[in-house]
Structures are given as C-alpha cells and as structure tokens.
C-alpha cells in the first residue's frame, strides 16, 4: 500500500514526538493506526497522533483506554485526518491546522547580510540559547521557569538538526528539521515578526542543505501557513488537535 502525503507527514510528526519523549525517558508506542504515549509528555506535545484515515474504531478504543489511565493534567490528541469526534470522551477542540508538503527543488536563498550567520546548533549551551529564543523568553525573566523540552541528547541524532540564524551575538531565527524515511519534517520555526519570510526561506534552505533531495513536510496555521505557502509549501488537508483536562 502506498502511503499518502498526509500519512507520511503524520508519521514524521509522530516519530518526532516520540523522539522528544524518548529523550525525556518516556517513549511512546507505535501501532498501525496511531502513536500514543501512556505517560506525561513534554509541554506542547500530544499523547496521541493518528497515523491513518482508517481505523477510527481502533483509534477511539485506544484513546478511551488512555483516558481510563487518569493521566494527570491536560493532554492532547492530534487527529491527523480530522476524522474523529472526541467530544463524547470529554475532549475539547484546541485548534485546527493544515498539513504541508514541499517537493524537492533547487535550494532557496538564505538572507545574507554582513552581521547575519546561519548555522546548525552544535552544543548544549547553544541549544539552551536556541530554546530560549524559540520560546520568546529572550530576557529569561519568567517568574515560573518551564522545564526544558529539547534536551542535549537530541544533538547526537544525525537525523535531527537545530537550525539557527544569528545577528551579531543574538539568535533571532531558527527551526528544527528531522528526517524519517523519505521525508524531512520542518517544525518549530521562529523568525523576526516584522520580516519573517526571508528567515523562513533560510530555514528551508538549511534543511535542504543537510537533507537534500527529499520532500519537506510539516503543519502550520494562521500567518505562518501563508508564509509557508509563499515559499513553495503545498497545503494538503486539515488536522485537529483535541485536549482533555483531568
């Protein structure tokens, strides 16, 4: 059976979720119809990602069983095909987004100015700076510091790169690229809000340089969706994220 583009994008996203959870010591489980994790997961990450448009009965059964385990706090289900109604299980829709696909193409240009430097994050101290920039907490002045999401062990994985753009000493843009089988996922893109397009282009170019000749996948919504489409991503179909609160 040939997987659809959406299935490849959903699988790439599930493998990325599992990689992040594994770095925290709580790997999930892959089944034919979905990936799920029986443990609390890092913030912003779901406990379930559906992998196929078929098998709704199996997916609902596994989600129902996960609810019965009484996971603490709030947790999420990424319904990759908008094919589930989880309201009867007590879930609320959090947001909808759109899966994206970008066919292999000549590399995009990277913005070049005298004080701008594009690179891949090489070390734990730089990864900590990258996460601070990504989270928007550039002054590191939060009264309630959040646990780290992206742990240093991720830097040792050759299928993952953290992309960064430095202006002088300031880290101002970046993204994560992860390769799985025959696609590359682009996620966690951040850029200066007053001029995001060239930095998005640069992140794609950096991902292309590391993982050449492969389609790129991801998902976005709102203004970021329009930016992605403006640099060659094709909109596939919607996904929906549901949340459950203990």
Tab-separated table of C-alpha atoms in Angstrom:
chain	number	residue	atom	x	y	z
A	1	UNK	CA	0.000	0.000	0.000
A	2	UNK	CA	1.342	3.451	-0.944
A	3	UNK	CA	1.136	5.968	1.867
A	4	UNK	CA	-0.474	9.287	1.086
A	5	UNK	CA	1.424	12.510	1.576
A	6	UNK	CA	-0.630	13.249	4.689
A	7	UNK	CA	0.190	9.834	6.126
A	8	UNK	CA	3.900	10.476	5.553
A	9	UNK	CA	3.614	13.881	7.227
A	10	UNK	CA	1.701	12.415	10.173
A	11	UNK	CA	4.225	9.600	10.580
A	12	UNK	CA	7.116	12.056	10.507
A	13	UNK	CA	5.412	14.165	13.169
A	14	UNK	CA	4.675	11.139	15.348
A	15	UNK	CA	8.290	9.985	15.118
A	16	UNK	CA	9.454	13.454	16.126
A	17	UNK	CA	7.063	13.417	19.105
A	18	UNK	CA	8.387	10.006	20.081
A	19	UNK	CA	11.991	11.182	19.753
A	20	UNK	CA	11.370	14.113	22.096
A	21	UNK	CA	9.560	11.858	24.590
A	22	UNK	CA	12.331	9.272	24.367
A	23	UNK	CA	14.896	11.947	25.213
A	24	UNK	CA	12.859	12.560	28.396
A	25	UNK	CA	12.837	8.847	29.232
A	26	UNK	CA	9.178	8.255	28.324
A	27	UNK	CA	8.983	6.753	24.806
A	28	UNK	CA	5.617	6.073	23.240
A	29	UNK	CA	4.231	3.126	21.292
A	30	UNK	CA	3.626	2.791	17.563
A	31	UNK	CA	0.618	0.816	16.377
A	32	UNK	CA	-0.808	0.533	12.877
A	33	UNK	CA	-3.402	3.260	13.343
A	34	UNK	CA	-1.759	5.590	15.850
A	35	UNK	CA	1.170	6.505	18.055
A	36	UNK	CA	0.423	7.024	21.722
A	37	UNK	CA	2.203	7.600	24.997
A	38	UNK	CA	0.920	6.305	28.329
A	39	UNK	CA	2.993	8.807	30.339
A	40	UNK	CA	3.007	12.572	30.853
A	41	UNK	CA	4.819	14.174	27.921
A	42	UNK	CA	6.698	17.474	27.488
A	43	UNK	CA	4.508	20.580	27.173
A	44	UNK	CA	3.115	21.322	23.717
A	45	UNK	CA	3.397	17.644	22.749
A	46	UNK	CA	0.404	15.304	22.304
A	47	UNK	CA	-0.092	11.889	23.838
A	48	UNK	CA	-1.692	10.583	20.636
A	49	UNK	CA	-1.043	11.092	16.923
A	50	UNK	CA	-3.266	9.224	14.463
A	51	UNK	CA	-1.393	7.687	11.524
A	52	UNK	CA	-4.108	6.627	9.100
A	53	UNK	CA	-7.525	7.871	7.960
A	54	UNK	CA	-8.855	4.365	8.522
A	55	UNK	CA	-9.208	2.528	11.798
A	56	UNK	CA	-11.277	5.095	13.692
A	57	UNK	CA	-12.733	2.378	15.912
A	58	UNK	CA	-9.254	1.245	16.948
A	59	UNK	CA	-8.113	4.817	17.498
A	60	UNK	CA	-11.153	5.637	19.645
A	61	UNK	CA	-10.646	2.466	21.661
A	62	UNK	CA	-7.021	3.284	22.426
A	63	UNK	CA	-7.874	6.893	23.305
A	64	UNK	CA	-10.679	5.708	25.592
A	65	UNK	CA	-8.236	3.333	27.297
A	66	UNK	CA	-5.758	6.182	27.726
A	67	UNK	CA	-8.441	8.347	29.350
A	68	UNK	CA	-9.106	5.489	31.775
A	69	UNK	CA	-5.478	5.585	32.967
A	70	UNK	CA	-6.158	9.007	34.545
A	71	UNK	CA	-3.172	10.810	33.066
A	72	UNK	CA	-2.575	13.916	35.191
A	73	UNK	CA	-3.236	17.424	33.923
A	74	UNK	CA	-4.107	18.355	30.378
A	75	UNK	CA	-3.089	16.217	27.412
A	76	UNK	CA	-3.769	16.152	23.710
A	77	UNK	CA	-4.717	14.084	20.683
A	78	UNK	CA	-3.525	15.075	17.221
A	79	UNK	CA	-6.272	13.892	14.888
A	80	UNK	CA	-4.190	13.922	11.724
A	81	UNK	CA	-7.130	13.454	9.356
A	82	UNK	CA	-9.938	15.332	11.147
A	83	UNK	CA	-11.774	12.020	11.258
A	84	UNK	CA	-12.572	11.693	14.983
A	85	UNK	CA	-15.202	13.246	17.219
A	86	UNK	CA	-13.832	13.106	20.763
A	87	UNK	CA	-16.454	15.252	22.481
A	88	UNK	CA	-18.196	12.199	23.948
A	89	UNK	CA	-14.934	11.274	25.691
A	90	UNK	CA	-14.687	14.715	27.275
A	91	UNK	CA	-12.214	16.336	24.861
A	92	UNK	CA	-12.403	19.892	23.592
A	93	UNK	CA	-11.034	21.050	20.219
A	94	UNK	CA	-7.922	23.172	20.738
A	95	UNK	CA	-7.096	24.253	17.185
A	96	UNK	CA	-7.016	23.217	13.539
A	97	UNK	CA	-4.022	23.464	11.239
A	98	UNK	CA	-3.017	22.341	7.756
A	99	UNK	CA	-0.558	19.660	6.722
A	100	UNK	CA	2.082	20.892	4.279
A	101	UNK	CA	4.220	19.294	1.570
A	102	UNK	CA	7.122	20.783	-0.362
A	103	UNK	CA	8.549	18.840	-3.282
A	104	UNK	CA	12.348	18.684	-3.703
A	105	UNK	CA	13.541	21.757	-5.563
A	106	UNK	CA	16.653	23.881	-6.055
A	107	UNK	CA	17.709	25.288	-2.668
A	108	UNK	CA	16.079	28.518	-1.592
A	109	UNK	CA	18.342	31.517	-0.992
A	110	UNK	CA	19.419	32.407	2.524
A	111	UNK	CA	19.255	36.014	3.606
A	112	UNK	CA	22.824	37.330	3.658
A	113	UNK	CA	23.905	40.479	5.458
A	114	UNK	CA	27.295	41.340	6.971
A	115	UNK	CA	26.186	40.565	10.522
A	116	UNK	CA	23.937	37.541	9.817
A	117	UNK	CA	25.224	33.991	10.269
A	118	UNK	CA	23.340	30.742	9.531
A	119	UNK	CA	24.421	27.589	11.354
A	120	UNK	CA	23.376	24.301	12.954
A	121	UNK	CA	23.358	24.182	16.743
A	122	UNK	CA	26.439	22.183	17.843
A	123	UNK	CA	26.420	22.177	21.644
A	124	UNK	CA	24.296	22.127	24.790
A	125	UNK	CA	24.895	25.796	25.732
A	126	UNK	CA	23.838	26.928	22.258
A	127	UNK	CA	20.816	24.597	22.368
A	128	UNK	CA	19.726	26.243	25.622
A	129	UNK	CA	20.014	29.654	23.939
A	130	UNK	CA	18.084	28.318	20.940
A	131	UNK	CA	15.219	27.116	23.141
A	132	UNK	CA	15.084	30.442	24.965
A	133	UNK	CA	14.887	32.303	21.643
A	134	UNK	CA	12.272	29.881	20.313
A	135	UNK	CA	10.110	30.267	23.413
A	136	UNK	CA	10.207	34.047	23.100
A	137	UNK	CA	11.648	34.449	26.600
A	138	UNK	CA	14.719	36.311	25.350
A	139	UNK	CA	15.279	38.061	28.661
A	140	UNK	CA	14.913	34.799	30.594
A	141	UNK	CA	12.814	36.675	33.132
A	142	UNK	CA	9.898	34.305	33.593
A	143	UNK	CA	8.721	34.112	37.190
A	144	UNK	CA	7.884	30.424	36.680
A	145	UNK	CA	10.682	28.818	34.616
A	146	UNK	CA	9.464	25.930	32.494
A	147	UNK	CA	11.290	22.604	32.172
A	148	UNK	CA	13.478	22.204	29.106
A	149	UNK	CA	11.862	20.476	26.137
A	150	UNK	CA	14.799	19.965	23.795
A	151	UNK	CA	17.450	18.026	25.667
A	152	UNK	CA	21.133	17.779	24.662
A	153	UNK	CA	20.856	14.111	23.672
A	154	UNK	CA	18.913	15.250	20.590
A	155	UNK	CA	22.102	16.827	19.238
A	156	UNK	CA	23.681	13.380	18.851
A	157	UNK	CA	20.964	12.170	16.461
A	158	UNK	CA	22.168	12.510	12.841
A	159	UNK	CA	18.552	12.645	11.636
A	160	UNK	CA	17.873	15.908	13.533
A	161	UNK	CA	19.275	19.419	13.150
A	162	UNK	CA	18.516	22.596	15.053
A	163	UNK	CA	18.826	25.483	12.602
A	164	UNK	CA	19.795	28.956	13.819
A	165	UNK	CA	20.312	32.431	12.418
A	166	UNK	CA	22.492	34.777	14.471
A	167	UNK	CA	22.552	38.517	14.014
A	168	UNK	CA	25.736	39.528	15.726
A	169	UNK	CA	25.561	37.644	19.027
A	170	UNK	CA	21.746	37.437	19.060
A	171	UNK	CA	19.931	34.282	17.967
A	172	UNK	CA	16.965	35.686	16.046
A	173	UNK	CA	15.515	32.820	13.966
A	174	UNK	CA	15.553	29.056	13.736
A	175	UNK	CA	13.764	25.777	13.144
A	176	UNK	CA	14.068	22.028	13.645
A	177	UNK	CA	14.442	19.562	10.779
A	178	UNK	CA	14.032	15.807	11.304
A	179	UNK	CA	14.418	13.129	8.653
A	180	UNK	CA	12.291	9.997	8.728
A	181	UNK	CA	12.420	7.506	5.881
A	182	UNK	CA	11.786	9.540	2.722
A	183	UNK	CA	10.659	12.929	4.082
A	184	UNK	CA	12.065	15.761	6.189
A	185	UNK	CA	9.899	17.439	8.800
A	186	UNK	CA	10.276	21.186	9.385
A	187	UNK	CA	8.884	22.424	12.691
A	188	UNK	CA	9.264	24.964	15.489
A	189	UNK	CA	10.085	27.750	13.048
A	190	UNK	CA	10.576	31.167	14.622
A	191	UNK	CA	11.586	34.407	12.944
A	192	UNK	CA	11.541	38.174	13.478
A	193	UNK	CA	7.846	39.157	13.364
A	194	UNK	CA	8.496	42.264	11.283
A	195	UNK	CA	10.236	40.353	8.466
A	196	UNK	CA	9.633	36.590	8.741
A	197	UNK	CA	9.630	35.496	5.082
A	198	UNK	CA	13.388	35.565	4.330
A	199	UNK	CA	14.121	33.764	7.578
A	200	UNK	CA	11.589	31.041	6.769
A	201	UNK	CA	13.290	30.728	3.388
A	202	UNK	CA	16.657	30.441	5.115
A	203	UNK	CA	15.424	27.711	7.459
A	204	UNK	CA	14.150	25.697	4.499
A	205	UNK	CA	17.464	26.224	2.699
A	206	UNK	CA	19.423	24.999	5.720
A	207	UNK	CA	17.205	21.903	5.979
A	208	UNK	CA	17.725	21.271	2.255
A	209	UNK	CA	21.489	21.538	2.658
A	210	UNK	CA	21.559	18.916	5.414
A	211	UNK	CA	18.898	16.583	3.964
A	212	UNK	CA	18.971	17.052	0.216
A	213	UNK	CA	16.574	15.755	-2.456
A	214	UNK	CA	13.757	14.851	-0.058
A	215	UNK	CA	10.228	16.262	0.228
A	216	UNK	CA	9.633	18.517	3.225
A	217	UNK	CA	6.559	18.206	5.442
A	218	UNK	CA	5.041	19.960	8.416
A	219	UNK	CA	1.913	21.782	9.506
A	220	UNK	CA	1.048	25.395	10.187
A	221	UNK	CA	-1.897	27.704	10.757
A	222	UNK	CA	-2.657	31.421	10.610
A	223	UNK	CA	0.014	33.772	9.244
A	224	UNK	CA	2.665	31.020	9.335
A	225	UNK	CA	0.571	28.939	6.929
A	226	UNK	CA	0.520	31.790	4.422
A	227	UNK	CA	4.291	32.270	4.780
A	228	UNK	CA	4.939	28.569	4.188
A	229	UNK	CA	2.761	28.576	1.090
A	230	UNK	CA	4.616	31.653	-0.126
A	231	UNK	CA	7.902	29.694	-0.213
A	232	UNK	CA	6.591	26.652	-2.019
A	233	UNK	CA	4.734	24.502	0.506
A	234	UNK	CA	1.526	22.913	-0.756
A	235	UNK	CA	-1.470	22.779	1.585
A	236	UNK	CA	-2.748	19.208	1.882
A	237	UNK	CA	-5.595	18.880	4.368
A	238	UNK	CA	-6.617	19.869	7.856
A	239	UNK	CA	-5.670	18.280	11.140
A	240	UNK	CA	-7.292	18.911	14.515
A	241	UNK	CA	-5.787	18.909	17.993
A	242	UNK	CA	-8.059	17.936	20.891
A	243	UNK	CA	-7.315	18.435	24.587
A	244	UNK	CA	-8.503	16.590	27.665
A	245	UNK	CA	-8.290	18.063	31.140
A	246	UNK	CA	-8.061	15.784	34.196
